[in-house]
CSV table of C-alpha atoms in Angstrom, one decimal:
chain,number,residue,atom,x,y,z
A,1,MET,CA,16.5,-7.4,-76.8
A,2,GLY,CA,13.4,-5.3,-76.7
A,3,LEU,CA,10.4,-5.2,-74.5
A,4,LYS,CA,8.5,-7.6,-76.6
A,5,HIS,CA,10.9,-10.4,-75.9
A,6,ILE,CA,10.6,-9.9,-72.1
A,7,LEU,CA,6.9,-9.3,-71.7
A,8,PRO,CA,4.5,-12.3,-72.1
A,9,GLY,CA,2.6,-11.9,-75.3
A,10,GLY,CA,5.5,-10.4,-77.2
A,11,GLY,CA,4.1,-7.1,-78.3
A,12,THR,CA,1.6,-7.3,-81.1
A,13,SER,CA,2.3,-10.9,-81.8
A,14,ALA,CA,-0.7,-12.6,-83.4
A,15,THR,CA,0.1,-16.0,-82.0
A,16,THR,CA,0.8,-15.5,-78.3
A,17,GLY,CA,-1.7,-13.5,-76.3
A,18,GLY,CA,-1.0,-10.3,-74.4
A,19,ILE,CA,-2.9,-9.6,-71.2
A,20,PHE,CA,-6.0,-8.6,-73.2
A,21,GLY,CA,-5.8,-11.4,-75.6
A,22,ALA,CA,-3.9,-12.1,-78.8
A,23,GLY,CA,-2.9,-9.1,-80.8
A,24,SER,CA,-3.4,-6.6,-78.0
A,25,PRO,CA,-0.7,-4.2,-76.9
A,26,THR,CA,1.3,-5.1,-73.8
A,27,PHE,CA,1.8,-1.6,-72.6
A,28,LEU,CA,-0.5,0.8,-70.7
A,29,THR,CA,-0.6,4.6,-71.0
A,30,SER,CA,-0.7,6.7,-67.9
A,31,LYS,CA,0.3,10.1,-66.5
A,32,VAL,CA,3.8,10.6,-65.3
A,33,ASP,CA,2.2,12.3,-62.2
A,34,TRP,CA,0.3,9.2,-61.4
A,35,ILE,CA,3.3,6.9,-61.7
A,36,VAL,CA,5.5,9.1,-59.7
A,37,ASN,CA,3.0,9.7,-56.9
A,38,TRP,CA,2.1,6.0,-56.9
A,39,GLY,CA,5.8,5.2,-56.3
A,40,ARG,CA,6.3,7.9,-53.7
A,41,ARG,CA,3.3,7.2,-51.6
A,42,ASN,CA,3.9,3.5,-51.4
A,43,SER,CA,7.5,3.6,-50.5
A,44,LEU,CA,7.6,6.2,-47.7
A,45,TRP,CA,10.4,5.6,-45.4
A,46,PRO,CA,9.8,7.2,-42.0
A,47,MET,CA,12.5,9.0,-40.0
A,48,PRO,CA,11.4,8.2,-36.4
A,49,PHE,CA,12.1,11.1,-34.1
A,50,GLY,CA,10.7,9.6,-30.9
A,51,THR,CA,11.2,11.6,-27.7
A,52,ALA,CA,8.5,10.3,-25.4
A,53,CYS,CA,5.6,7.9,-24.9
A,54,CYS,CA,4.3,8.5,-28.4
A,55,ALA,CA,7.4,6.7,-29.6
A,56,ILE,CA,6.1,3.6,-27.8
A,57,GLU,CA,3.0,3.7,-29.9
A,58,MET,CA,5.1,4.3,-33.0
A,59,MET,CA,7.1,1.2,-32.2
A,60,ALA,CA,3.8,-0.7,-31.7
A,61,SER,CA,2.6,0.6,-35.1
A,62,ALA,CA,5.8,-0.8,-36.8
A,63,ALA,CA,5.5,-4.2,-35.0
A,64,SER,CA,3.6,-7.2,-36.2
A,65,ASN,CA,0.1,-6.5,-34.8
A,66,PHE,CA,-0.3,-3.2,-36.8
A,67,ASP,CA,2.4,-3.8,-39.3
A,68,LEU,CA,3.2,-0.4,-40.8
A,69,ALA,CA,5.0,-2.2,-43.7
A,70,ARG,CA,1.7,-2.9,-45.3
A,71,PHE,CA,1.5,0.7,-46.4
A,72,GLY,CA,5.0,0.9,-47.8
A,73,MET,CA,6.8,2.1,-44.7
A,74,GLU,CA,9.0,-1.0,-44.9
A,75,ARG,CA,12.0,0.4,-43.2
A,76,MET,CA,12.4,2.9,-40.4
A,77,SER,CA,15.2,5.0,-41.6
A,78,PHE,CA,17.4,6.0,-38.7
A,79,SER,CA,19.4,8.2,-41.1
A,80,PRO,CA,17.7,11.4,-42.2
A,81,ARG,CA,19.5,11.2,-45.6
A,82,GLN,CA,17.4,8.2,-46.7
A,83,ALA,CA,14.1,9.2,-45.2
A,84,ASP,CA,10.9,10.7,-46.6
A,85,VAL,CA,8.7,11.3,-43.6
A,86,LEU,CA,9.7,12.8,-40.4
A,87,ILE,CA,7.5,11.4,-37.6
A,88,CYS,CA,8.0,13.6,-34.5
A,89,ALA,CA,6.6,11.5,-31.7
A,90,GLY,CA,6.8,13.2,-28.4
A,91,ARG,CA,7.6,16.5,-26.7
A,92,VAL,CA,10.5,18.6,-28.0
A,93,PRO,CA,12.3,20.8,-25.5
A,94,TYR,CA,14.1,23.9,-26.7
A,95,LYS,CA,17.4,22.3,-26.2
A,96,LEU,CA,16.4,19.6,-28.8
A,97,ALA,CA,14.9,22.1,-31.3
A,98,PRO,CA,18.1,22.7,-33.3
A,99,VAL,CA,18.6,18.9,-33.5
A,100,LEU,CA,15.0,18.4,-34.9
A,101,ARG,CA,15.6,21.3,-37.4
A,102,ARG,CA,18.9,19.8,-38.5
A,103,VAL,CA,17.4,16.4,-39.1
A,104,TRP,CA,14.7,18.1,-41.2
A,105,ASP,CA,17.3,20.1,-43.1
A,106,GLN,CA,19.3,16.9,-43.8
A,107,MET,CA,16.3,15.0,-45.3
A,108,PRO,CA,16.3,15.1,-49.1
A,109,GLN,CA,13.3,16.5,-51.1
A,110,PRO,CA,10.5,15.5,-51.4
A,111,LYS,CA,9.8,15.2,-47.7
A,112,TRP,CA,6.8,15.3,-45.4
A,113,CYS,CA,6.4,15.8,-41.7
A,114,ILE,CA,4.0,14.3,-39.2
A,115,SER,CA,3.5,15.8,-35.8
A,116,MET,CA,2.4,12.9,-33.6
A,117,GLY,CA,0.5,13.6,-30.3
A,118,ALA,CA,-0.5,16.6,-28.3
A,119,CYS,CA,3.0,17.6,-27.2
A,120,ALA,CA,4.6,17.7,-30.6
A,121,SER,CA,1.5,19.5,-32.0
A,122,SER,CA,1.0,22.2,-29.4
A,123,GLY,CA,3.3,21.7,-26.4
A,124,GLY,CA,0.5,19.7,-24.7
A,125,VAL,CA,0.5,20.0,-20.9
A,126,PHE,CA,4.0,21.3,-21.0
A,127,ASP,CA,3.2,25.0,-21.2
A,128,VAL,CA,6.5,25.8,-19.5
A,129,TYR,CA,9.8,27.6,-20.0
A,130,SER,CA,11.6,24.6,-21.6
A,131,MET,CA,9.2,23.2,-24.1
A,132,VAL,CA,8.6,24.0,-27.8
A,133,GLN,CA,5.0,25.0,-28.2
A,134,GLY,CA,4.3,23.0,-31.3
A,135,ILE,CA,7.0,21.8,-33.7
A,136,ASP,CA,5.3,23.8,-36.5
A,137,THR,CA,7.4,26.7,-35.2
A,138,ILE,CA,10.5,24.7,-36.1
A,139,VAL,CA,9.6,22.7,-39.2
A,140,PRO,CA,6.7,22.7,-41.6
A,141,VAL,CA,4.1,20.1,-40.6
A,142,ASP,CA,1.8,18.2,-43.0
A,143,VAL,CA,-0.3,16.1,-40.7
A,144,TYR,CA,-1.1,16.6,-37.0
A,145,ILE,CA,-2.2,13.5,-35.1
A,146,PRO,CA,-4.2,14.3,-31.9
A,147,GLY,CA,-4.0,12.0,-28.9
A,148,CYS,CA,-2.0,11.6,-25.8
A,149,PRO,CA,-0.5,9.3,-27.1
A,150,PRO,CA,-2.4,8.5,-30.3
A,151,ARG,CA,-3.1,4.8,-30.8
A,152,PRO,CA,-1.3,3.0,-33.7
A,153,GLU,CA,-4.5,3.3,-35.8
A,154,GLY,CA,-4.1,7.0,-35.4
A,155,LEU,CA,-0.6,7.0,-36.7
A,156,ILE,CA,-1.5,4.7,-39.6
A,157,TYR,CA,-4.4,7.0,-40.5
A,158,GLY,CA,-2.0,10.0,-40.4
A,159,LEU,CA,0.4,8.2,-42.7
A,160,MET,CA,-2.5,7.4,-45.0
A,161,MET,CA,-3.4,11.1,-45.1
A,162,ILE,CA,0.1,11.8,-46.2
A,163,GLN,CA,-0.4,9.2,-48.9
A,164,GLU,CA,-3.6,11.0,-49.9
A,165,LYS,CA,-1.8,14.3,-50.0
A,166,ILE,CA,0.9,12.8,-52.3
A,167,ARG,CA,-1.8,11.5,-54.6
A,168,GLN,CA,-3.0,15.0,-55.2
A,169,GLU,CA,0.4,16.4,-56.0
A,170,THR,CA,1.6,17.2,-59.5
A,171,LEU,CA,5.2,17.4,-60.6
A,172,THR,CA,4.9,20.8,-62.1
A,173,ARG,CA,3.7,22.3,-58.8
A,174,HIS,CA,5.5,20.0,-56.3
A,175,PHE,CA,8.8,21.8,-56.2
A,176,GLU,CA,7.2,25.2,-56.2
A,177,HIS,CA,5.4,24.1,-53.0
A,178,ARG,CA,8.3,22.6,-51.3
A,179,ALA,CA,11.2,24.8,-52.4
A,180,GLU,CA,13.3,25.8,-49.5
A,181,ASP,CA,15.1,29.0,-49.0
A,182,PRO,CA,18.7,28.1,-48.0
A,183,THR,CA,19.0,31.3,-46.0
A,184,ARG,CA,16.2,30.1,-43.7
A,185,VAL,CA,18.1,27.0,-42.6
A,186,ALA,CA,18.0,26.8,-38.7
A,187,LYS,CA,15.7,29.8,-38.6
A,188,PRO,CA,12.2,29.6,-37.0
A,189,GLN,CA,9.6,28.3,-39.4
A,190,VAL,CA,7.1,31.1,-38.8
A,191,GLY,CA,7.3,34.7,-37.7
A,192,ASP,CA,7.2,36.1,-34.2
A,193,LEU,CA,3.5,36.8,-34.1
A,194,GLU,CA,2.6,33.3,-35.3
A,195,VAL,CA,4.9,31.8,-32.7
A,196,ALA,CA,3.1,33.9,-30.0
A,197,GLU,CA,-0.2,32.9,-31.4
A,198,LEU,CA,0.6,29.2,-31.6
A,199,SER,CA,1.9,29.2,-28.1
A,200,GLY,CA,-0.8,31.2,-26.5
A,201,PRO,CA,-1.4,30.5,-22.8
A,202,PHE,CA,-3.9,28.0,-21.5
A,203,GLY,CA,-4.2,25.8,-18.5
A,204,ASN,CA,-2.6,27.2,-15.4
A,205,SER,CA,-0.6,30.0,-17.0
A,206,THR,CA,-3.0,32.5,-15.6
A,207,GLN,CA,-0.5,35.0,-14.4
A,208,GLN,CA,1.2,35.7,-17.7
A,209,ASP,CA,0.2,37.3,-21.0
A,210,GLN,CA,0.5,35.8,-24.4
A,211,LEU,CA,4.1,36.8,-24.9
A,212,SER,CA,5.0,35.5,-21.4
A,213,SER,CA,7.0,38.6,-20.8
A,214,GLY,CA,6.4,38.8,-17.1
A,215,GLU,CA,3.7,38.3,-14.5
A,216,VAL,CA,1.0,40.4,-16.2
A,217,VAL,CA,-2.5,39.9,-14.7
A,218,ARG,CA,-5.3,41.4,-16.7
A,219,GLU,CA,-7.4,43.9,-14.8
A,220,GLY,CA,-10.2,42.3,-12.8
A,221,SER,CA,-9.5,38.8,-14.1
A,222,THR,CA,-9.4,35.8,-11.8
A,223,SER,CA,-8.3,32.3,-12.5
A,224,ASP,CA,-12.0,31.3,-12.6
A,225,ASP,CA,-12.4,33.3,-15.8
A,226,LEU,CA,-10.1,30.9,-17.5
A,227,LEU,CA,-11.7,27.8,-16.3
A,228,PRO,CA,-13.8,25.9,-18.9
B,1,MET,CA,-7.7,37.6,-5.2
B,2,THR,CA,-9.8,39.6,-2.7
B,3,ASP,CA,-12.8,37.3,-2.2
B,4,LYS,CA,-12.2,33.8,-1.3
B,5,LYS,CA,-14.0,31.3,-3.6
B,6,SER,CA,-13.8,27.7,-2.7
B,7,GLY,CA,-13.5,24.9,-5.1
B,8,SER,CA,-11.1,26.3,-7.6
B,9,GLY,CA,-7.9,24.4,-7.7
B,10,LEU,CA,-6.2,27.3,-9.4
B,11,ASP,CA,-6.4,29.7,-6.5
B,12,ALA,CA,-3.0,28.9,-5.3
B,13,VAL,CA,-1.6,29.7,-8.7
B,14,ASP,CA,-2.9,33.2,-8.6
B,15,GLU,CA,-1.9,33.8,-5.0
B,16,GLY,CA,1.6,32.4,-5.5
B,17,PRO,CA,3.6,30.9,-2.6
B,18,ILE,CA,2.0,31.4,0.8
B,19,SER,CA,3.6,34.3,2.5
B,20,SER,CA,5.3,34.1,5.8
B,21,ASP,CA,8.3,35.9,7.1
B,22,ALA,CA,11.5,34.1,7.4
B,23,SER,CA,11.9,34.5,11.2
B,24,SER,CA,8.7,32.5,12.0
B,25,ALA,CA,9.3,29.8,9.4
B,26,ASP,CA,7.8,26.5,10.5
B,27,HIS,CA,10.1,23.7,9.5
B,28,GLY,CA,7.6,21.0,10.1
B,29,GLY,CA,8.7,17.6,11.3
B,30,ASP,CA,8.9,16.5,14.9
B,31,GLU,CA,11.3,17.5,17.6
B,32,ALA,CA,13.4,14.5,18.3
B,33,ASP,CA,15.9,13.3,20.8
B,34,ALA,CA,19.4,13.3,19.3
B,35,SER,CA,20.2,10.1,21.1
B,36,GLU,CA,17.9,8.2,18.7
B,37,HIS,CA,20.5,8.6,15.9
B,38,THR,CA,24.2,7.9,16.7
B,39,SER,CA,25.5,10.4,14.0
B,40,VAL,CA,23.2,13.2,15.1
B,41,ALA,CA,24.3,12.8,18.7
B,42,ALA,CA,28.0,12.8,17.6
B,43,LEU,CA,27.4,15.9,15.4
B,44,LYS,CA,25.8,17.7,18.3
B,45,GLN,CA,28.6,16.9,20.6
B,46,ARG,CA,31.5,17.6,18.2
B,47,PHE,CA,30.1,20.5,16.2
B,48,ALA,CA,27.8,22.0,18.8
B,49,ASP,CA,28.1,25.5,17.4
B,50,ALA,CA,27.5,24.5,13.8
B,51,VAL,CA,24.3,22.4,14.3
B,52,VAL,CA,21.3,24.8,13.8
B,53,ARG,CA,18.4,22.4,14.4
B,54,HIS,CA,17.4,18.8,14.3
B,55,ARG,CA,14.0,17.4,13.2
B,56,VAL,CA,12.6,14.0,12.3
B,57,TYR,CA,10.3,13.5,9.3
B,58,ALA,CA,8.2,10.6,8.2
B,59,GLY,CA,8.8,8.6,11.3
B,60,GLY,CA,12.5,8.0,10.9
B,61,GLN,CA,14.2,10.5,8.6
B,62,HIS,CA,16.6,12.5,10.7
B,63,VAL,CA,17.4,15.9,9.3
B,64,VAL,CA,20.1,18.2,10.6
B,65,TRP,CA,20.5,21.8,9.6
B,66,ILE,CA,24.1,22.9,9.7
B,67,ASP,CA,26.1,26.0,9.2
B,68,PRO,CA,27.0,26.4,5.5
B,69,GLU,CA,30.4,27.7,6.5
B,70,LYS,CA,31.3,24.4,8.2
B,71,SER,CA,29.6,22.1,5.7
B,72,HIS,CA,32.7,20.8,4.1
B,73,GLU,CA,34.4,20.2,7.4
B,74,ILE,CA,31.3,18.3,8.8
B,75,LEU,CA,30.8,16.3,5.6
B,76,SER,CA,34.4,15.2,5.4
B,77,TRP,CA,34.3,14.2,9.0
B,78,LEU,CA,31.1,12.2,8.5
B,79,GLN,CA,32.7,10.4,5.6
B,80,ALA,CA,36.0,9.7,7.2
B,81,ASP,CA,35.1,8.8,10.8
B,82,PRO,CA,34.9,5.0,11.2
B,83,ASP,CA,32.0,5.3,13.6
B,84,HIS,CA,29.8,7.0,10.9
B,85,HIS,CA,31.5,6.3,7.5
B,86,TYR,CA,28.9,7.8,5.2
B,87,ASP,CA,30.4,6.4,2.0
B,88,MET,CA,27.5,7.0,-0.3
B,89,MET,CA,26.2,10.4,-1.2
B,90,SER,CA,22.7,9.5,-2.5
B,91,ASP,CA,21.7,13.0,-3.6
B,92,VAL,CA,22.7,16.6,-3.6
B,93,THR,CA,19.8,18.9,-4.3
B,94,ALA,CA,18.2,22.1,-3.2
B,95,VAL,CA,14.8,23.6,-2.3
B,96,ASP,CA,13.7,27.2,-2.7
B,97,TYR,CA,10.8,28.1,-0.4
B,98,GLY,CA,10.1,31.4,-2.1
B,99,ASN,CA,9.3,34.8,-0.6
B,100,GLY,CA,12.9,35.7,0.2
B,101,ARG,CA,13.4,32.7,2.4
B,102,PRO,CA,16.8,31.0,2.2
B,103,VAL,CA,17.5,28.3,-0.3
B,104,ASN,CA,18.2,25.0,1.3
B,105,VAL,CA,21.0,22.8,-0.1
B,106,VAL,CA,20.2,19.2,0.9
B,107,TYR,CA,22.7,16.3,1.2
B,108,GLN,CA,21.2,12.8,1.5
B,109,MET,CA,23.8,10.3,2.7
B,110,PHE,CA,23.9,6.6,3.4
B,111,SER,CA,26.4,4.5,5.2
B,112,THR,CA,26.7,1.1,3.7
B,113,VAL,CA,28.8,0.0,6.6
B,114,HIS,CA,26.5,1.0,9.4
B,115,LYS,CA,23.3,0.8,7.4
B,116,ARG,CA,22.4,4.3,8.5
B,117,GLU,CA,20.8,7.2,6.7
B,118,LEU,CA,21.2,10.9,7.4
B,119,ARG,CA,20.1,14.1,5.7
B,120,LEU,CA,21.9,17.4,6.1
B,121,ARG,CA,20.6,20.8,5.1
B,122,CYS,CA,22.4,24.1,4.7
B,123,GLU,CA,20.4,27.4,4.6
B,124,LEU,CA,21.8,29.9,2.1
B,125,PRO,CA,20.4,33.4,2.0
B,126,LEU,CA,19.4,34.6,-1.5
B,127,ASP,CA,22.1,37.2,-1.6
B,128,ALA,CA,24.9,34.8,-0.8
B,129,LEU,CA,24.2,31.5,-2.7
B,130,GLU,CA,27.6,30.0,-2.1
B,131,ILE,CA,28.8,26.8,-0.5
B,132,ASP,CA,31.9,24.6,-0.6
B,133,SER,CA,31.9,21.9,-3.2
B,134,ILE,CA,32.2,18.3,-2.0
B,135,VAL,CA,33.4,16.9,-5.3
B,136,ASP,CA,36.8,16.2,-3.6
B,137,LEU,CA,34.9,13.9,-1.1
B,138,TRP,CA,32.3,12.2,-3.3
B,139,LYS,CA,33.0,12.2,-7.0
B,140,VAL,CA,29.2,11.7,-7.6
B,141,ALA,CA,28.6,15.2,-6.4
B,142,ASP,CA,30.1,16.6,-9.6
B,143,TRP,CA,27.0,16.4,-11.8
B,144,LEU,CA,24.6,16.8,-8.9
B,145,GLU,CA,26.2,20.1,-7.9
B,146,ARG,CA,26.1,21.2,-11.6
B,147,GLU,CA,22.4,20.5,-11.6
B,148,VAL,CA,21.8,22.6,-8.5
B,149,PHE,CA,23.9,25.4,-10.0
B,150,ASP,CA,22.0,25.2,-13.2
B,151,LEU,CA,18.5,25.2,-11.7
B,152,PHE,CA,18.9,27.2,-8.5
B,153,GLY,CA,22.0,29.3,-9.1
B,154,VAL,CA,23.9,28.1,-6.1
B,155,THR,CA,27.7,28.5,-6.7
B,156,PHE,CA,29.8,25.6,-5.4
B,157,LYS,CA,33.3,26.9,-4.5
B,158,GLY,CA,36.1,24.6,-5.7
B,159,HIS,CA,34.0,22.7,-8.2
B,160,PRO,CA,36.2,21.6,-11.0
B,161,ASP,CA,33.8,22.2,-13.9
B,162,LEU,CA,30.8,24.3,-12.8
B,163,ARG,CA,28.6,24.9,-15.8
B,164,ARG,CA,25.0,24.2,-16.8
B,165,ILE,CA,24.0,20.6,-17.3
B,166,LEU,CA,20.3,20.5,-18.2
B,167,MET,CA,19.6,23.9,-19.7
B,168,PRO,CA,21.4,25.1,-22.8
B,169,GLN,CA,24.9,26.5,-22.2
B,170,ASP,CA,23.9,30.0,-23.3
B,171,TYR,CA,20.6,30.0,-21.4
B,172,ALA,CA,20.1,33.7,-20.4
B,173,GLU,CA,16.7,33.6,-18.6
B,174,GLY,CA,18.0,32.6,-15.2
B,175,HIS,CA,17.6,29.6,-13.0
B,176,PRO,CA,14.3,27.8,-13.6
B,177,LEU,CA,13.5,26.1,-10.3
B,178,ARG,CA,13.8,29.3,-8.3
B,179,LYS,CA,10.4,30.5,-7.0
B,180,ASP,CA,10.8,34.0,-8.6
B,181,PHE,CA,11.2,32.4,-12.1
B,182,PRO,CA,8.0,32.8,-14.2
B,183,LEU,CA,6.6,29.5,-15.3
B,184,ARG,CA,6.9,30.2,-19.0
B,185,GLY,CA,10.3,31.8,-18.9
B,186,ARG,CA,11.4,35.4,-19.1
B,187,PHE,CA,11.6,35.8,-22.9
B,188,SER,CA,8.7,35.7,-25.4
B,189,ARG,CA,8.1,32.4,-27.1
B,190,ALA,CA,9.4,33.9,-30.4
B,191,GLU,CA,12.7,34.9,-28.8
B,192,GLN,CA,13.0,31.5,-27.1
B,193,THR,CA,12.4,29.8,-30.4
B,194,ARG,CA,15.0,32.0,-32.2
B,195,ARG,CA,17.6,31.4,-29.4
B,196,ALA,CA,16.9,27.7,-29.4
B,197,LEU,CA,17.5,27.4,-33.1
B,198,ALA,CA,20.6,29.5,-33.0
B,199,GLN,CA,22.3,27.1,-30.6
B,200,ASP,CA,25.4,25.4,-31.7
B,201,VAL,CA,24.7,21.8,-30.8
B,202,GLU,CA,28.3,20.7,-30.8
B,203,ARG,CA,29.0,23.2,-27.9
B,204,PHE,CA,26.9,21.1,-25.5
B,205,TYR,CA,29.9,18.8,-25.2
B,206,ARG,CA,33.6,19.2,-24.6
B,207,ALA,CA,36.2,17.1,-26.4
B,208,GLU,CA,36.6,15.0,-23.2
B,209,ASP,CA,32.9,14.4,-22.9
B,210,LEU,CA,32.8,13.0,-26.4
B,211,SER,CA,35.7,10.7,-25.8
B,212,ALA,CA,34.3,9.3,-22.5
B,213,GLY,CA,34.2,5.6,-22.6
B,214,HIS,CA,36.9,5.5,-25.3
B,215,ILE,CA,39.9,5.9,-23.0
B,216,PRO,CA,42.5,3.6,-24.4
B,217,GLN,CA,43.3,0.8,-22.0
B,218,GLU,CA,46.8,0.0,-20.9
B,219,VAL,CA,47.6,-3.1,-22.8
B,220,ALA,CA,50.7,-5.1,-22.4
B,221,PRO,CA,52.7,-4.8,-25.6
B,222,VAL,CA,52.8,-7.9,-27.7
B,223,GLU,CA,56.3,-8.9,-28.7
B,224,VAL,CA,56.4,-9.0,-32.5
B,225,GLY,CA,58.2,-11.9,-34.0
B,226,THR,CA,58.2,-14.3,-31.1
B,227,LEU,CA,55.3,-16.3,-32.5
B,228,ALA,CA,55.5,-18.3,-35.7
B,229,GLN,CA,53.1,-17.8,-38.5
B,230,GLY,CA,49.6,-19.0,-37.6
B,231,GLU,CA,50.7,-19.7,-34.0
B,232,ARG,CA,48.5,-18.3,-31.3
B,233,GLU,CA,49.5,-17.2,-27.8
B,234,GLY,CA,49.0,-20.0,-25.3
B,235,ASN,CA,49.4,-22.8,-27.9
B,236,SER,CA,52.1,-25.3,-27.1
């Protein structure tokens, strides 16, 4: 049994019409890239990594009012093995960092990562000894969503940006972009200098320098210098 | 800061804790008559040499500073004596006032029998952060004392399992809630990130921790063969 017996129109049959009328072919030509990306971007299964109030907004996004399933995020995958998008919603303490990294390492390729909210993206107000200053030091992040916490519209917009990113990917370059070095499993995502730069001081950390290696006060500086 | 500018909320951050020497420390609160609180009166009478001072805060919270050497004796008496019977240990915590002043270990107790509340404090000098554990009196003190050990570095003598509870097991930067601890930790962010990712997550737990809640119950053995096929226990 071939395609022509299944599809209405029966191939190039002269008697029964195809979708473009009698005698027309019942197949379309397209690019493999387009088909693959179309499939991928409309069936993203998120791995929710909710640690704080952002997770409440994430739950609201998945509930009936905002209905994340409209965009193909039909099922929150609580197992990283079946997930495509890691949504890190909330602050991540250093004690949780290896867990986040392991969840990311367990997700199969291709995978994407959303950093939701100020804390996940930069440490937020938690510029302290126990908090990861942006999860981009732990895992590679595709989309950062600002807000404290972001509204569900923000999360949905972030997921649509992931979809837009997938739309522009090509199979030939995809794995080149996303190839992972197995020797870097459970290692910081970026080098020491980048970590220091990403977690530079702000707010009330006026007594310490960028590397936070002690109580260094710059000559002649007062706390007023650092006020906006 | 040399010149005083007003209006900046961050002044206190630059200046650090307000300095005062330990001898003239003002403990706040109101002087109160011990006769207002039955247990305080009894403590003053029975352990006269171990009671350091007595204050009342917020209208009715009686706080008694006691000698750390006698803490276990006093606490076990307060728990066991039928006139006081403090059967609930609400909280065990600590306060570091900074500038070399002693760390206070705080015991917040409640007697469900007499509906009476009492707070005890023990002052521990920074070079001798040691006090007797009270896990043998109140089992709840187990994790509370671990928390105080983790965050303040107070050693509880006789604690069955004194290890960190909130910070990672191999945390090497010290005890975070001490006033001499820098806000962002002692290591650089890069080193902190590297150490965090090198943690072995399984080491957070012991085998007993993971099996908690799964302790097999003692079940009366069912005698095999006494019931006919399909028959259930209790059927006649």
